[in-house]
Short mmCIF file of N, CA and C in Angstrom, two decimals:
data_model
loop_
_atom_site.label_atom_id
_atom_site.label_comp_id
_atom_site.label_asym_id
_atom_site.label_seq_id
_atom_site.Cartn_x
_atom_site.Cartn_y
_atom_site.Cartn_z
N UNK A 352 134.55 -5.39 62.50
CA UNK A 352 134.14 -4.04 62.44
C UNK A 352 134.51 -3.39 63.94
N UNK A 353 135.45 -3.34 64.00
CA UNK A 353 136.23 -2.52 65.34
C UNK A 353 135.04 -0.82 66.07
N UNK A 354 135.70 -1.89 66.85
CA UNK A 354 134.05 0.12 68.15
C UNK A 354 135.18 0.61 68.43
N UNK A 355 135.52 1.74 67.65
CA UNK A 355 137.23 2.76 68.31
C UNK A 355 136.05 3.05 69.76
N UNK A 356 135.40 3.20 69.87
CA UNK A 356 134.94 4.22 71.40
C UNK A 356 134.64 2.96 72.79
N UNK A 357 134.35 2.31 72.47
CA UNK A 357 134.30 0.75 73.30
C UNK A 357 135.39 -0.13 73.47
N UNK A 358 136.71 -0.41 72.46
CA UNK A 358 137.49 -0.79 72.43
C UNK A 358 138.11 -0.41 74.84
N UNK A 359 138.79 -1.64 75.44
CA UNK A 359 139.51 -1.22 76.50
C UNK A 359 140.25 -0.35 76.53
N UNK A 360 141.32 -1.03 75.42
CA UNK A 360 143.11 -0.21 75.19
C UNK A 360 142.31 0.79 74.28
N UNK A 361 141.96 0.92 73.50
CA UNK A 361 141.36 2.58 73.17
C UNK A 361 140.70 3.89 73.66
N UNK A 362 141.00 5.05 74.16
CA UNK A 362 139.78 5.57 74.72
C UNK A 362 140.34 6.78 73.74
N UNK A 363 138.84 7.46 73.77
CA UNK A 363 138.71 8.36 72.80
C UNK A 363 139.90 9.80 72.31
N UNK A 364 140.93 10.00 73.60
CA UNK A 364 142.29 10.66 74.17
C UNK A 364 143.58 9.95 73.39
N UNK A 365 143.48 8.83 73.28
CA UNK A 365 144.46 7.75 72.49
C UNK A 365 144.03 8.34 70.84
N UNK A 366 142.94 8.07 70.34
CA UNK A 366 142.93 8.10 68.57
C UNK A 366 142.97 9.61 68.40
N UNK A 367 143.39 8.63 66.91
CA UNK A 367 144.28 10.40 65.76
C UNK A 367 143.07 9.92 65.66
N UNK A 368 143.10 11.32 64.88
CA UNK A 368 142.23 11.95 64.51
C UNK A 368 141.97 11.69 62.97
N UNK A 369 142.38 11.35 61.92
CA UNK A 369 142.78 10.69 60.64
C UNK A 369 142.03 9.33 60.98
N UNK A 370 142.48 8.28 62.21
CA UNK A 370 141.32 7.11 62.43
C UNK A 370 140.25 7.52 63.16
N UNK A 371 139.77 8.39 63.30
CA UNK A 371 137.87 8.68 63.76
C UNK A 371 137.78 8.63 62.37
N UNK A 372 137.67 9.58 61.59
CA UNK A 372 137.54 10.09 59.86
C UNK A 372 136.95 8.98 59.23
N UNK A 373 138.70 8.28 59.65
CA UNK A 373 138.49 6.42 58.80
C UNK A 373 137.01 5.84 59.41
N UNK A 374 137.04 5.95 60.55
CA UNK A 374 135.84 5.09 61.18
C UNK A 374 134.90 5.66 60.90
N UNK A 375 134.61 6.71 61.53
CA UNK A 375 132.79 7.08 60.17
C UNK A 375 132.78 7.23 59.52
N UNK A 376 133.59 7.49 58.95
CA UNK A 376 133.34 7.20 57.44
C UNK A 376 132.66 5.50 56.74
N UNK A 377 134.11 4.41 57.90
CA UNK A 377 133.08 2.84 57.40
C UNK A 377 131.50 2.74 58.37
N UNK A 378 131.31 3.53 59.14
CA UNK A 378 129.88 3.92 60.01
C UNK A 378 129.31 4.28 59.32
N UNK A 379 129.47 5.30 58.81
CA UNK A 379 128.24 5.62 57.90
C UNK A 379 127.70 5.29 56.23
N UNK A 380 129.36 4.03 56.03
CA UNK A 380 129.22 3.08 54.46
C UNK A 380 127.85 1.85 55.56
N UNK A 381 127.69 1.45 56.25
CA UNK A 381 127.24 0.37 57.00
C UNK A 381 125.89 1.38 57.27
N UNK A 382 125.65 2.37 57.79
CA UNK A 382 124.75 2.41 58.08
C UNK A 382 123.54 2.57 56.42
N UNK A 383 124.10 3.25 55.70
CA UNK A 383 123.73 3.61 54.05
C UNK A 383 123.11 2.50 53.38
N UNK A 384 124.18 1.26 53.92
CA UNK A 384 123.78 -0.31 53.60
C UNK A 384 122.10 0.08 53.99
N UNK A 385 121.49 0.01 54.84
CA UNK A 385 120.36 0.00 55.50
C UNK A 385 120.16 -2.04 55.85
N UNK A 386 121.51 -1.82 56.25
CA UNK A 386 121.78 -3.84 56.47
C UNK A 386 122.25 -4.24 58.16
N UNK A 387 122.36 -3.20 58.64
CA UNK A 387 122.15 -3.72 60.50
C UNK A 387 121.30 -3.66 60.77
N UNK A 388 120.73 -4.21 62.33
CA UNK A 388 119.83 -4.55 63.05
C UNK A 388 119.76 -3.41 63.43
N UNK A 389 118.65 -3.28 64.13
CA UNK A 389 117.94 -2.19 64.86
C UNK A 389 119.21 -1.40 65.42
N UNK A 390 119.57 -2.17 66.80
CA UNK A 390 120.36 -2.15 68.07
C UNK A 390 121.98 -1.74 67.41
N UNK A 391 122.31 -2.59 66.30
CA UNK A 391 123.25 -2.40 65.81
C UNK A 391 123.69 -0.81 65.29
N UNK A 392 122.75 -0.48 64.41
CA UNK A 392 122.53 0.64 63.62
C UNK A 392 122.38 2.50 64.48
N UNK A 393 121.61 1.50 66.40
CA UNK A 393 121.60 2.33 67.20
C UNK A 393 123.39 2.73 67.77
N UNK A 394 123.95 1.79 68.15
CA UNK A 394 125.35 1.64 68.97
C UNK A 394 126.43 2.36 67.94
N UNK A 395 126.26 1.78 66.26
CA UNK A 395 126.59 2.74 65.43
C UNK A 395 126.42 4.12 65.55
N UNK A 396 125.14 4.38 65.07
CA UNK A 396 124.99 6.05 65.11
C UNK A 396 125.40 6.66 66.59
N UNK A 397 125.24 6.00 67.83
CA UNK A 397 126.21 6.32 69.03
C UNK A 397 127.39 6.79 69.09
N UNK A 398 128.38 5.76 68.32
CA UNK A 398 130.17 5.67 68.20
C UNK A 398 130.09 7.22 67.05
N UNK A 399 129.63 7.37 66.47
CA UNK A 399 129.16 8.24 65.21
C UNK A 399 128.99 9.27 65.71
N UNK A 400 128.54 9.56 66.87
CA UNK A 400 128.29 11.08 67.34
C UNK A 400 129.41 11.01 68.07
N UNK A 401 130.03 10.40 68.85
CA UNK A 401 131.42 10.60 69.78
C UNK A 401 132.22 10.97 68.85
N UNK A 402 132.38 10.16 68.10
CA UNK A 402 133.01 10.75 67.21
C UNK A 402 133.24 11.78 66.52
N UNK A 403 132.34 12.40 65.55
CA UNK A 403 131.77 13.29 65.67
C UNK A 403 132.39 14.71 66.21
N UNK A 404 131.85 15.42 67.47
CA UNK A 404 132.36 15.03 68.93
C UNK A 404 133.71 15.52 69.64
N UNK A 405 134.33 14.14 69.15
CA UNK A 405 136.16 13.96 69.07
C UNK A 405 136.26 15.58 67.90
N UNK A 406 136.45 14.31 66.78
CA UNK A 406 136.53 15.63 66.14
C UNK A 406 136.63 16.85 65.06
N UNK A 407 135.53 16.95 66.05
CA UNK A 407 134.75 18.81 65.98
C UNK A 407 136.01 19.50 67.34
N UNK A 408 136.32 18.34 68.59
CA UNK A 408 136.82 19.52 69.48
C UNK A 408 138.28 19.18 69.74
N UNK A 409 138.34 18.17 68.78
CA UNK A 409 140.27 18.50 68.07
C UNK A 409 140.86 19.44 66.87
N UNK A 410 139.68 19.41 66.24
CA UNK A 410 140.09 20.61 65.07
C UNK A 410 139.75 21.91 66.00
N UNK A 411 139.40 22.32 66.31
CA UNK A 411 139.09 23.19 67.40
C UNK A 411 140.21 23.63 68.79
N UNK A 412 140.59 22.75 68.35
CA UNK A 412 141.92 23.02 69.91
C UNK A 412 143.24 23.30 68.78
N UNK A 413 142.60 22.32 67.57
CA UNK A 413 143.89 23.10 66.31
C UNK A 413 143.76 23.98 66.10
N UNK A 414 143.01 24.08 65.84
CA UNK A 414 142.57 26.61 65.62
C UNK A 414 143.37 27.06 66.12
N UNK A 415 142.71 26.10 67.64
CA UNK A 415 143.37 27.46 68.11
C UNK A 415 145.03 27.59 69.31
N UNK A 416 145.17 26.39 68.65
CA UNK A 416 147.13 26.61 68.91
C UNK A 416 147.93 27.25 67.40
N UNK A 417 146.84 27.16 66.60
CA UNK A 417 147.81 27.95 65.58
C UNK A 417 147.70 29.66 65.48
N UNK A 418 146.57 30.16 65.97
CA UNK A 418 146.25 31.21 66.95
C UNK A 418 146.91 31.28 67.65
N UNK A 419 147.46 30.85 68.41
CA UNK A 419 148.06 31.67 69.14
C UNK A 419 149.94 31.14 68.65
N UNK A 420 150.19 30.13 67.51
CA UNK A 420 151.31 29.95 67.06
C UNK A 420 151.97 31.71 66.48
N UNK A 421 150.62 32.15 65.89
CA UNK A 421 150.96 33.16 64.59
C UNK A 421 151.11 34.14 65.26
N UNK A 422 150.38 34.55 66.66
CA UNK A 422 149.80 36.02 67.81
C UNK A 422 150.98 36.14 67.70
N UNK A 423 151.88 34.81 68.53
CA UNK A 423 154.08 35.14 69.11
C UNK A 423 154.63 35.15 67.72
N UNK A 424 154.36 35.07 65.88
CA UNK A 424 155.54 35.80 65.78
C UNK A 424 155.01 37.10 65.78
N UNK A 425 153.52 37.87 65.83
CA UNK A 425 153.22 39.29 66.03
C UNK A 425 152.29 39.25 64.03
N UNK A 426 152.20 38.33 63.62
CA UNK A 426 151.27 38.63 62.64
C UNK A 426 150.20 37.67 62.20
N UNK A 427 149.45 37.79 62.32
CA UNK A 427 147.93 37.43 62.44
C UNK A 427 147.32 38.42 61.94
N UNK A 428 146.24 37.34 61.10
CA UNK A 428 145.66 37.98 59.10
C UNK A 428 144.78 37.33 59.63
N UNK A 429 143.63 38.26 59.97
CA UNK A 429 142.33 37.29 60.34
C UNK A 429 141.94 36.81 58.57
N UNK A 430 141.31 35.75 59.07
CA UNK A 430 140.87 34.98 57.06
C UNK A 430 139.50 35.79 57.60
N UNK A 431 138.60 35.72 56.00
CA UNK A 431 136.83 35.60 56.88
C UNK A 431 136.34 34.62 56.34
N UNK A 432 135.94 34.53 57.04
CA UNK A 432 134.19 33.28 57.44
C UNK A 432 135.27 32.52 58.10
N UNK A 433 136.08 32.47 59.35
CA UNK A 433 136.44 31.76 60.07
C UNK A 433 136.48 32.60 61.55
N UNK A 434 136.20 31.91 62.90
CA UNK A 434 135.72 33.00 64.08
C UNK A 434 137.70 33.19 64.48
#
């Protein structure tokens, strides 16, 4: 069970979105089983929160980049429900 947040040669900045989602899924599975110790569960929870924040920021960055690219072409169309 790799901890993507605490590995010395792995940082959030170098992490791929897909890898973060995969690790989040692993964490959820482990926590849902309820077999981990309290300390391990808390460590996993902290890692999950960090990964979730990373994913949210990454998606927001991509969304902003797409808007800029569309703005550059002059054909922005608002999408209902998307800020």
